[in-house]
C-alpha cells in the first residue's frame, strides 16, 4: 500500500493558474496537493511555452500579496502606454497610464518566468505536496469527500478537487460539465523579437484585416509578438525559412523599433472562445482556462484566471476559518456566483472586439475608426475602459486589492 | 438510546416536525438552505468571541485545540462540524433521534470525531468550556428550565452562546409570513411566533442562571448578494454571547 495523503484541497494542474492557487491556499493555512502531467523542470524552457502574458494591475497585486511577484518582477516589463490603431487609418486610440495615476496598466511577462517563480515558491511552502509529472488514474467525488489515486497507488483524500488543467480539462470532462465553444478561424503566431530601439514600455495593438497584431514590451530591447492570422494561411507562414518569415513579420511590424531579429522558436495556437456551462459540481470547482478560454486580443486570459484564483482563495480561506466543509455546495456557490458574471462579461467584450475589428466592410471600418477616435477624446469613458482593463472594476477579492488573505 | 423515554425539555410535536426534514439537513440547495446561508455570519460571531474569550489566534489552523464544547440541539450537526474543525472536542446532543443518526453518519463520512448523543442537557453529568444552543430556545416548552439545564453544563468562567428569533413585527413578517408562506424556505408551522424571545428576556433569563450576557448581534439578509450578513440590529434573528460567573 502506497502513501495515503489527506489534504484539504486537491488541485489538478499546477500551471499558470493552478500554481498561484496552490501558493495562495498553502500560505493561508490550507493543505494542498498538486498533480500535474508536465515535468516542472521542462515546463520552464522557452521551447515548452514561448508565450508571454499580460498581467494587469489588480492581478499583479494579487501575485505580490502571495509572495510570487518578487521572483517575477525582473522578467516583467511595465506597460506605460497603449496605442491601438486600425489598419492604415490615421485615427488611433492612445492610452497613457498617467491619466489615472502613477502605476502602469500592467506588465508583460514571459510565461516561463512565471512558471519558474511558481515552481520555486511551491518548493518552499510546507503545506504543499507536488506530484509531477503524474496523472490521476481515478477520481471519485463521494458524499463526505474526494478520493483519488495515482498509478503508483498513492491515494489522496480531500474535501475539494479544483480543475486547473486547462482548456481541454480532463477533470471537467470527467465530471460531465459541458462547454459552449466556437472557433475564430484565426491562429495566433507567437514569437519573441529583439529590436535595436527601445520600446519605451509601449504596447501596440494594430488591427489588421486578418486580425489583431500585437507588439508587447519585454525587458530590454525585446518584444513579444502575437500575430493573428487566418487559420488557412498560418501553416504556410510558419513553414517558411527564417529570412522569409522575418520579411513577412517585418511588413506588419514596421520599422519604428529599428532593426529586428527573431529570438527563439515560433509557436502557433488556434484561437477559440469557450466557457464551461457550470463552474462547480459536487466537491469540484473549475478555474482559469478549464472554466473559460478567450481570444488574446485584450490580453485578459491570464488576468481572468488570476481573478478566479483570488476569489476562490478568499472563499476557501474564509470557509476554513469558519470551520466549514471546503467542498460544501454553499461554499462553492459563492465562488461560482462571484466569478461567472465577470468572466462572461469579459468573454463577450473580447468576442465583440474580435468580430468588430476582424472585418473589412468599409462602413464598419469608418464607424469603428470614428469610435476609436471618439473614445480617445471622451475622458471619463476612456478612464473607465482603462480601469476595467487594469482589473479595478467590480467587487474585488482581498488579494486583488493587494491585501493578505 | 431508548426510544420510549420522552425528553422533558423538547415537546414531541417539535421533535416530530424536525425529524420529517432531517434527511435534507446537508443539502445546500435543499430544505435547510436558509440554515446553511445563516451559518457563515453565525460562525463568525462564535469564532470572534471565542478567540477573544480564550485568547486564541482565529486565523491559525484548529485555533481551539484542547477546549471542550457542548452543542445543545445540534440538529444535523451544521454547527457541531465546523466547531470540531476549528479544534474543539465537541459533544453534541439533540432530542431527535433521527437528527443524531443523520449527524453521526455525516461526521463519519467527513472523517470528523464528534460525540453525538440523543439526549437532553440535564441528563449529562460533565461540564464544558463552551456551551451553545443555537436556534433552539424558541422550540422548547419551558425556556427558563431549559436555560437552567444548559447553564449547569458550563464550567465557571466558560463561554455561553445562544441564538433565536426576536418577537417583533419584523420577525413575524420575515420568519413566518416570508420564510414559511411566501419563500417556502421552511415548512409551515416550523415556528410559533409567540415563542420567539426578545433580547431583554433572553438577557434576564441568562442572568437568572448565573450567566452574564456580554454581547448581542443580529443578522440580516442581503438579497443582492444572496447571503446573510452580521448587523447591529436585533430585530429579526440574533445571537448572544455570555460568560458564566466563576
XYZ file of C-alpha atoms in Angstrom:
651
model
C 0.000 0.000 0.000
C 1.460 3.340 -1.106
C 1.204 6.643 0.690
C -2.175 7.879 1.943
C -2.318 11.667 1.646
C -5.015 13.642 3.444
C -5.282 17.279 2.416
C -7.915 19.981 2.304
C -7.729 20.638 -1.446
C -6.507 18.584 -4.404
C -5.521 20.755 -7.389
C -5.310 19.096 -10.798
C -2.916 21.208 -12.873
C -0.060 23.214 -11.372
C 0.472 25.684 -14.232
C -0.016 29.422 -14.510
C -3.325 29.326 -12.603
C -3.214 26.130 -10.513
C 0.260 27.122 -9.290
C -0.680 30.539 -7.856
C -3.819 28.979 -6.336
C -1.686 26.370 -4.537
C 0.654 29.116 -3.291
C -2.252 31.289 -2.087
C -4.014 28.461 -0.244
C -0.893 26.958 1.327
C 0.308 30.363 2.570
C -3.049 30.836 4.297
C -3.085 27.543 6.195
C -4.916 25.261 3.762
C -3.163 21.983 2.955
C -2.832 21.244 -0.754
C -1.669 18.531 -3.142
C -0.962 19.438 -6.776
C -0.997 16.812 -9.528
C 0.405 17.986 -12.869
C 1.041 15.995 -16.032
C 4.070 18.111 -17.046
C 7.607 17.837 -15.754
C 8.068 21.118 -13.832
C 11.730 21.347 -14.858
C 10.930 21.121 -18.575
C 7.938 23.459 -18.408
C 10.231 26.432 -17.697
C 12.080 26.079 -21.063
C 11.364 28.543 -23.858
C 10.752 25.564 -26.133
C 7.831 24.442 -23.932
C 5.903 27.713 -23.778
C 7.162 30.734 -25.749
C 4.159 32.894 -24.917
C 4.074 35.974 -22.747
C 1.143 37.007 -20.598
C -0.282 40.404 -19.833
C -0.744 40.876 -16.110
C -2.952 43.836 -15.191
C -2.512 45.955 -12.097
C -5.012 44.175 -9.826
C -3.802 40.616 -10.600
C -0.219 41.855 -10.151
C -1.189 42.985 -6.646
C -2.513 39.501 -6.013
C 0.772 37.924 -7.140
C 2.596 40.333 -4.829
C 0.284 39.534 -1.902
C 1.033 35.805 -2.178
C 4.773 36.380 -2.480
C 5.245 35.411 -6.148
C 5.897 38.836 -7.633
C 9.481 39.438 -6.404
C 10.678 36.429 -8.419
C 8.667 37.519 -11.493
C 9.487 41.256 -11.427
C 12.979 41.036 -13.010
C 11.390 39.334 -16.041
C 8.452 41.767 -16.312
C 8.200 44.879 -18.467
C 5.748 47.573 -17.387
C 3.141 48.790 -19.892
C 3.016 52.581 -19.582
C 1.379 53.443 -22.887
C -1.018 51.586 -25.140
C -1.534 52.544 -28.789
C -4.431 50.990 -30.659
C -4.636 51.526 -34.402
C -6.780 50.216 -37.200
C -5.116 49.155 -40.442
C -3.636 52.179 -42.108
C -6.160 54.633 -40.773
C -4.649 57.794 -39.247
C -7.134 57.646 -36.354
C -5.991 55.770 -33.306
C -6.569 55.378 -29.594
C -3.772 56.308 -27.216
C -3.821 55.394 -23.542
C -1.327 56.903 -21.126
C -1.198 55.432 -17.616
C -0.615 58.903 -16.153
C -4.239 59.720 -16.964
C -5.314 57.694 -13.935
C -2.303 57.536 -11.660
C 1.346 56.666 -11.308
C 1.049 52.935 -11.715
C 1.448 51.175 -15.060
C -1.505 49.497 -16.812
C 0.114 46.184 -16.264
C 3.111 44.113 -17.143
C 4.163 41.694 -19.867
C 5.931 38.603 -18.560
C 7.172 35.548 -20.401
C 5.202 32.540 -19.204
C 8.343 30.563 -18.450
C 9.407 33.216 -15.889
C 6.044 32.841 -14.139
C 6.320 29.045 -14.225
C 9.790 29.197 -12.684
C 8.650 31.547 -9.890
C 5.742 29.203 -9.107
C 7.957 26.103 -9.100
C 10.490 27.697 -6.737
C 7.860 29.136 -4.368
C 5.905 25.865 -4.138
C 9.112 24.063 -3.164
C 9.477 26.383 -0.136
C 5.950 26.027 1.261
C 5.395 23.331 3.887
C 1.679 22.808 3.256
C 2.010 21.773 -0.419
C 2.884 18.416 -1.925
C 3.663 18.351 -5.659
C 3.190 15.252 -7.809
C 4.610 15.901 -11.313
C 4.837 14.531 -13.866
C 1.895 12.417 -12.742
C -1.703 11.702 -13.697
C -4.736 10.726 -11.657
C -5.907 7.235 -12.519
C -9.116 7.624 -10.533
C -11.148 10.464 -9.098
C -14.266 9.827 -7.042
C -16.316 12.661 -5.616
C -18.076 10.946 -2.714
C -20.607 12.270 -0.184
C -18.025 13.034 2.508
C -15.019 13.929 0.364
C -12.928 13.368 -2.738
C -10.829 10.214 -3.146
C -8.237 9.992 -5.930
C -5.331 7.748 -6.909
C -2.102 7.931 -8.900
C -0.856 4.977 -10.970
C 1.695 4.077 -8.270
C -1.097 3.605 -5.723
C -0.710 6.939 -3.936
C -4.121 7.809 -2.509
C -5.469 11.317 -1.904
C -8.418 12.224 0.273
C -9.556 15.850 0.191
C -12.645 17.963 0.814
C -12.479 19.514 -2.660
C -10.873 18.997 -6.071
C -10.010 22.010 -8.244
C -9.759 21.607 -12.019
C -6.914 23.866 -13.193
C -5.983 21.565 -16.053
C -6.563 23.895 -18.977
C -8.941 24.290 -21.890
C -9.328 20.578 -22.559
C -9.617 19.904 -18.782
C -9.948 16.121 -18.344
C -11.248 16.791 -14.821
C -14.086 18.944 -16.175
C -14.845 16.363 -18.875
C -14.813 13.558 -16.304
C -17.416 15.428 -14.259
C -19.632 15.761 -17.314
C -19.604 19.564 -17.346
C -20.136 20.652 -20.938
C -18.669 23.698 -22.664
C -20.079 26.209 -25.109
C -17.447 26.860 -27.740
C -16.744 28.423 -31.087
C -13.569 28.720 -33.153
C -12.468 32.035 -34.692
C -10.863 30.694 -37.872
C -7.800 32.560 -36.624
C -4.436 31.247 -35.469
C -2.088 33.138 -33.171
C 1.550 33.068 -34.277
C 3.723 33.902 -31.299
C 7.431 34.732 -31.209
C 9.924 36.947 -29.418
C 11.571 39.774 -31.347
C 14.808 41.633 -30.492
C 14.973 45.227 -31.798
C 17.599 47.942 -31.916
C 15.482 50.769 -30.454
C 13.743 50.984 -27.085
C 10.027 50.125 -26.997
C 9.595 52.810 -24.314
C 7.240 50.486 -22.448
C 4.542 50.925 -25.051
C 2.211 48.125 -26.124
C 0.903 48.302 -29.675
C -2.268 46.705 -30.908
C -2.624 47.016 -34.643
C -5.878 45.799 -36.138
C -5.068 44.218 -39.488
C -7.570 42.573 -41.843
C -6.593 39.064 -40.695
C -6.917 40.016 -37.021
C -5.039 41.906 -34.311
C -1.255 42.162 -34.447
C 0.197 42.971 -31.006
C 3.698 44.105 -30.051
C 4.158 43.733 -26.308
C 7.184 45.073 -24.420
C 9.538 42.624 -22.668
C 12.529 43.585 -20.509
C 15.392 45.075 -22.541
C 15.091 45.727 -26.284
C 12.772 42.787 -26.792
C 9.095 42.400 -27.515
C 6.629 39.549 -27.668
C 4.647 39.436 -30.898
C 1.148 37.983 -31.094
C 0.292 37.861 -34.785
C -3.235 36.758 -35.531
C -3.570 35.185 -38.970
C -6.357 33.476 -40.887
C -6.130 29.808 -39.970
C -5.729 28.546 -43.554
C -2.733 30.869 -44.130
C -0.911 30.191 -40.873
C 0.737 26.827 -41.755
C 2.394 28.295 -44.877
C 3.736 31.261 -42.880
C 5.057 29.018 -40.115
C 6.801 26.705 -42.627
C 8.883 29.498 -44.165
C 12.640 29.672 -43.536
C 13.949 32.286 -41.088
C 14.580 35.017 -43.672
C 11.218 34.693 -45.357
C 9.417 34.555 -42.008
C 11.276 37.663 -40.821
C 10.374 39.504 -44.025
C 6.717 38.555 -43.633
C 6.773 39.670 -39.995
C 8.600 42.959 -40.781
C 5.949 44.016 -43.277
C 3.463 44.006 -40.388
C 5.796 45.052 -37.566
C 7.155 48.158 -39.336
C 10.498 49.823 -38.692
C 9.670 52.110 -35.749
C 11.786 49.954 -33.383
C 14.767 49.827 -35.785
C 16.321 46.573 -36.963
C 14.566 43.427 -35.760
C 15.625 39.811 -35.307
C 13.659 36.758 -34.210
C 14.690 35.155 -30.945
C 13.850 31.534 -30.112
C 11.208 29.278 -31.658
C 7.862 30.244 -33.253
C 4.663 28.930 -31.762
C 1.130 28.775 -33.042
C -2.181 28.357 -31.257
C -5.623 28.051 -32.858
C -7.955 30.665 -31.354
C -11.362 29.921 -29.942
C -13.772 31.066 -27.327
C -15.239 28.660 -24.818
C -16.953 28.719 -21.474
C -17.943 25.946 -19.126
C -21.672 25.532 -18.602
C -21.111 25.360 -14.809
C -18.238 26.458 -12.569
C -18.868 23.908 -9.872
C -20.262 20.453 -9.310
C -20.320 18.182 -6.259
C -16.947 18.816 -4.488
C -15.429 20.248 -7.693
C -14.695 23.759 -8.974
C -13.169 24.999 -12.231
C -10.601 27.795 -12.503
C -8.760 29.527 -15.348
C -8.863 28.026 -18.824
C -10.799 24.989 -17.557
C -13.672 27.431 -16.917
C -13.177 29.959 -19.726
C -10.963 30.469 -22.755
C -10.894 33.645 -24.782
C -9.240 35.391 -27.713
C -5.917 37.032 -26.705
C -6.981 40.370 -28.292
C -7.448 42.126 -24.942
C -4.693 40.247 -23.088
C -7.172 39.081 -20.448
C -6.803 35.275 -20.314
C -4.223 35.149 -17.526
C -5.916 38.041 -15.742
C -9.299 36.355 -15.629
C -7.611 33.206 -14.345
C -5.843 35.135 -11.590
C -9.145 36.782 -10.681
C -10.601 33.269 -10.305
C -7.652 32.396 -8.062
C -8.147 35.494 -5.892
C -11.882 34.848 -5.480
C -11.566 31.092 -4.865
C -8.691 31.532 -2.394
C -10.736 34.068 -0.444
C -13.861 31.913 -0.417
C -11.899 28.846 0.747
C -9.792 30.655 3.356
C -12.903 32.348 4.797
C -14.664 28.962 4.917
C -11.644 27.285 6.521
C -11.514 29.916 9.263
C -15.209 29.348 9.979
C -14.699 25.590 10.170
C -16.914 24.987 7.129
C -16.553 21.977 4.821
C -14.473 23.356 1.907
C -16.328 21.140 -0.557
C -19.843 22.057 0.599
C -22.233 23.367 -2.036
C -22.832 26.622 -0.162
C -19.091 27.419 -0.266
C -18.678 26.547 -3.959
C -21.804 28.506 -4.913
C -20.240 31.681 -3.511
C -17.224 31.268 -5.820
C -19.313 30.446 -8.884
C -21.625 33.401 -8.308
C -18.672 35.732 -7.817
C -16.786 34.770 -10.990
C -19.284 33.678 -13.581
C -20.797 37.025 -14.485
C -17.424 38.804 -14.546
C -15.934 36.155 -16.833
C -18.909 36.071 -19.198
C -18.779 39.851 -19.478
C -15.083 39.740 -20.441
C -15.685 36.896 -22.900
C -18.445 38.930 -24.504
C -16.300 42.058 -24.731
C -13.305 40.298 -26.278
C -15.568 38.457 -28.688
C -17.206 41.700 -29.782
C -13.781 43.299 -30.225
C -12.540 40.458 -32.412
C -15.662 40.499 -34.579
C -15.663 44.266 -34.908
C -12.030 44.526 -35.972
C -11.529 41.332 -37.982
C -13.821 42.709 -40.623
C -13.170 44.721 -43.739
C -16.618 46.044 -44.587
C -15.972 49.749 -45.424
C -18.898 51.138 -43.422
C -17.825 49.201 -40.370
C -14.242 50.392 -40.760
C -15.274 54.020 -40.832
C -17.589 53.565 -37.868
C -15.007 51.856 -35.694
C -12.289 54.357 -36.609
C -14.509 57.207 -35.512
C -15.438 55.093 -32.466
C -11.780 54.797 -31.508
C -11.187 58.493 -32.059
C -14.323 59.334 -30.056
C -13.309 57.141 -27.130
C -9.886 58.764 -27.351
C -11.453 62.172 -26.732
C -14.068 61.156 -24.142
C -12.117 61.337 -20.874
C -14.481 59.572 -18.435
C -15.291 56.749 -20.868
C -11.616 56.259 -21.632
C -10.725 56.196 -17.947
C -13.446 53.610 -17.312
C -12.039 51.345 -20.065
C -8.571 51.808 -18.632
C -9.620 50.954 -15.083
C -11.526 47.949 -16.400
C -8.530 46.656 -18.339
C -6.446 47.112 -15.194
C -8.881 44.906 -13.263
C -10.069 47.595 -10.869
C -13.820 47.370 -11.539
C -16.338 45.235 -9.622
C -16.390 43.699 -6.121
C -12.729 42.840 -5.672
C -11.384 39.940 -3.619
C -8.847 40.962 -0.947
C -5.893 39.636 -2.965
C -6.749 41.872 -5.949
C -6.625 44.851 -3.612
C -3.151 43.734 -2.581
C -4.332 42.646 0.872
C -3.391 39.421 2.656
C -5.947 36.606 2.719
C -30.759 5.278 23.023
C -34.104 4.100 24.373
C -36.876 5.390 22.152
C -39.505 5.187 24.904
C -38.008 7.968 27.046
C -39.683 11.288 26.415
C -37.202 14.148 26.820
C -38.576 16.713 29.228
C -37.371 19.910 27.531
C -38.447 19.236 23.945
C -42.085 18.795 23.079
C -42.969 15.727 20.999
C -44.610 17.821 18.271
C -41.424 19.847 17.821
C -39.258 16.743 17.536
C -41.568 15.097 15.030
C -41.610 18.209 12.881
C -37.846 18.382 12.551
C -37.491 14.632 12.055
C -39.621 14.935 8.952
C -36.990 17.237 7.498
C -33.861 15.503 8.764
C -32.718 13.773 5.570
C -32.276 17.084 3.801
C -30.077 18.661 6.514
C -26.910 18.800 4.470
C -28.226 19.706 1.037
C -27.013 23.251 0.279
C -29.962 23.754 -2.060
C -32.467 21.750 -0.058
C -34.930 22.454 2.761
C -32.160 23.692 5.058
C -30.667 26.170 2.620
C -31.527 29.100 4.943
C -29.624 27.475 7.814
C -26.602 26.882 5.576
C -26.782 30.506 4.473
C -27.124 31.650 8.063
C -24.073 29.660 9.128
C -21.223 31.964 7.987
C -22.286 35.071 9.988
C -23.244 32.866 12.956
C -19.885 31.080 12.895
C -18.028 34.374 12.532
C -19.793 35.674 15.678
C -18.891 32.490 17.566
C -15.305 32.363 16.330
C -14.536 36.016 17.039
C -15.879 35.935 20.609
C -14.293 32.555 21.281
C -10.888 33.773 20.053
C -11.167 36.734 22.396
C -12.541 34.698 25.307
C -9.752 32.103 25.164
C -7.032 34.405 23.704
C -6.537 32.287 20.589
C -5.446 33.335 17.063
C -8.561 32.858 14.915
C -6.538 32.647 11.682
C -4.455 29.681 12.891
C -5.455 26.162 11.817
C -7.546 24.486 14.582
C -7.353 27.511 16.892
C -9.425 25.957 19.699
C -7.473 22.736 20.188
C -7.653 21.482 23.781
C -11.051 23.011 24.633
C -14.386 21.235 25.065
C -17.715 22.336 23.622
C -21.301 21.190 24.086
C -23.783 21.861 21.265
C -27.343 21.585 22.615
C -29.955 20.958 19.937
C -27.348 20.181 17.291
C -29.803 19.029 14.611
C -27.874 17.516 11.727
C -24.612 18.957 13.073
C -24.468 22.113 10.954
C -22.582 23.962 13.696
C -21.063 20.962 15.525
C -18.945 20.040 12.498
C -17.402 23.492 11.991
C -16.646 23.673 15.719
C -14.879 20.295 15.528
C -12.857 21.508 12.508
C -11.853 24.595 14.489
C -10.279 22.262 17.056
C -12.900 21.820 19.804
C -13.584 18.417 21.342
C -17.307 18.504 20.539
C -20.153 16.777 22.333
C -23.403 17.390 20.501
C -26.860 16.451 21.720
C -30.316 16.556 20.215
C -33.659 15.224 21.386
C -34.489 13.970 17.892
C -33.077 10.512 17.299
C -33.192 10.862 13.525
C -31.196 14.100 13.737
C -28.482 12.349 15.697
C -28.469 9.494 13.202
C -28.031 11.880 10.270
C -25.404 13.925 12.138
C -23.394 10.834 13.138
C -23.417 9.432 9.617
C -22.364 12.745 8.111
C -19.494 13.344 10.537
C -18.240 9.828 9.942
C -18.254 10.351 6.158
C -16.294 13.566 6.601
C -13.758 11.950 8.948
C -14.777 14.069 11.965
C -14.705 12.798 15.530
C -17.797 14.180 17.301
C -19.526 12.669 20.320
C -23.172 12.730 19.196
C -25.845 11.674 21.664
C -29.596 11.584 21.627
C -30.036 13.332 24.940
C -31.205 16.452 26.730
C -28.814 18.680 28.717
C -29.994 17.641 32.185
C -29.030 14.016 31.513
C -25.311 14.900 31.080
C -23.006 14.840 34.074
C -19.928 16.797 32.974
C -19.173 20.453 32.287
C -17.681 22.133 29.200
C -15.531 25.161 28.335
C -18.203 26.290 25.885
C -21.927 25.577 25.699
C -24.021 26.719 22.784
C -27.666 26.377 21.884
C -28.464 27.973 18.549
C -31.976 28.402 17.143
C -33.320 26.041 19.823
C -34.854 28.079 22.646
C -37.837 29.142 20.530
C -38.762 25.469 20.172
C -38.702 24.384 23.862
C -41.809 24.461 26.062
C -40.130 25.995 29.150
C -37.295 28.354 28.234
C -36.251 29.051 31.852
C -35.970 25.369 32.788
C -34.118 24.705 29.563
C -31.582 27.514 30.085
C -31.022 26.411 33.672
C -30.181 22.882 32.490
C -27.913 24.270 29.740
C -26.154 26.680 32.123
C -25.375 23.852 34.540
C -23.262 22.186 31.824
C -20.982 25.226 31.556
C -17.754 25.465 33.562
C -17.413 28.582 35.737
C -15.817 31.243 33.528
C -16.915 29.356 30.420
C -18.494 30.891 27.313
C -22.216 30.621 26.520
C -23.744 31.195 23.074
C -27.392 31.290 22.142
C -29.360 32.384 19.114
C -33.040 32.823 18.458
C -35.688 34.927 16.737
C -36.859 38.198 18.249
C -40.600 38.696 18.910
C -41.132 41.747 16.694
C -43.445 42.660 13.808
C -40.382 42.342 11.536
C -39.701 38.767 12.629
C -43.370 37.900 12.151
C -43.219 39.310 8.641
C -39.936 37.650 7.746
C -39.737 34.382 9.679
C -43.398 33.382 9.493
C -45.022 35.110 6.517
C -41.830 35.408 4.435
C -39.890 32.239 5.202
C -42.805 29.837 5.688
C -45.525 31.196 3.413
C -44.006 33.259 0.620
C -40.490 31.962 0.047
C -41.297 28.432 1.335
C -37.810 28.301 2.901
C -39.277 26.435 5.862
C -42.264 24.121 6.162
C -45.357 25.887 7.535
C -45.630 25.529 11.283
C -41.858 25.341 11.840
C -42.011 28.335 14.123
C -44.557 29.706 16.592
C -44.051 33.472 16.697
C -45.421 33.707 20.262
C -42.463 31.647 21.468
C -39.857 33.969 19.976
C -37.684 35.651 22.612
C -36.858 39.326 22.991
C -33.185 40.119 23.724
C -34.156 41.670 27.075
C -35.985 38.483 28.028
C -33.039 36.346 26.923
C -30.641 38.521 28.942
C -32.825 38.334 32.056
C -33.172 34.557 31.761
C -29.397 34.174 31.414
C -28.744 36.325 34.489
C -31.182 34.152 36.499
C -28.967 31.120 35.779
C -25.705 32.928 36.558
C -24.601 33.801 33.022
C -23.683 37.446 32.329
C -24.717 38.442 28.784
C -21.787 40.278 27.160
C -22.725 40.862 23.547
C -25.708 40.681 21.204
C -25.531 40.719 17.421
C -28.099 40.382 14.650
C -28.080 39.060 11.105
C -29.783 40.479 8.068
C -30.333 39.125 4.602
C -28.603 40.951 1.731
C -30.765 39.943 -1.251
C -28.396 41.177 -3.969
C -25.501 39.195 -2.579
C -27.852 36.334 -1.702
C -26.345 35.959 1.732
C -26.849 36.717 5.404
C -24.605 39.304 6.979
C -23.813 40.383 10.537
C -25.531 43.555 11.719
C -26.175 45.551 14.888
C -29.969 45.384 14.589
C -31.561 42.566 16.629
C -34.999 42.969 15.044
C -35.274 39.530 13.450
C -32.634 36.927 14.238
C -29.887 37.446 16.807
C -27.169 35.693 18.783
C -25.877 36.288 22.298
C -22.528 35.637 23.960
C -22.311 35.370 27.735
C -19.903 34.280 30.448
C -20.753 32.069 33.391
C -19.852 33.605 36.735
C -16.938 31.993 38.453
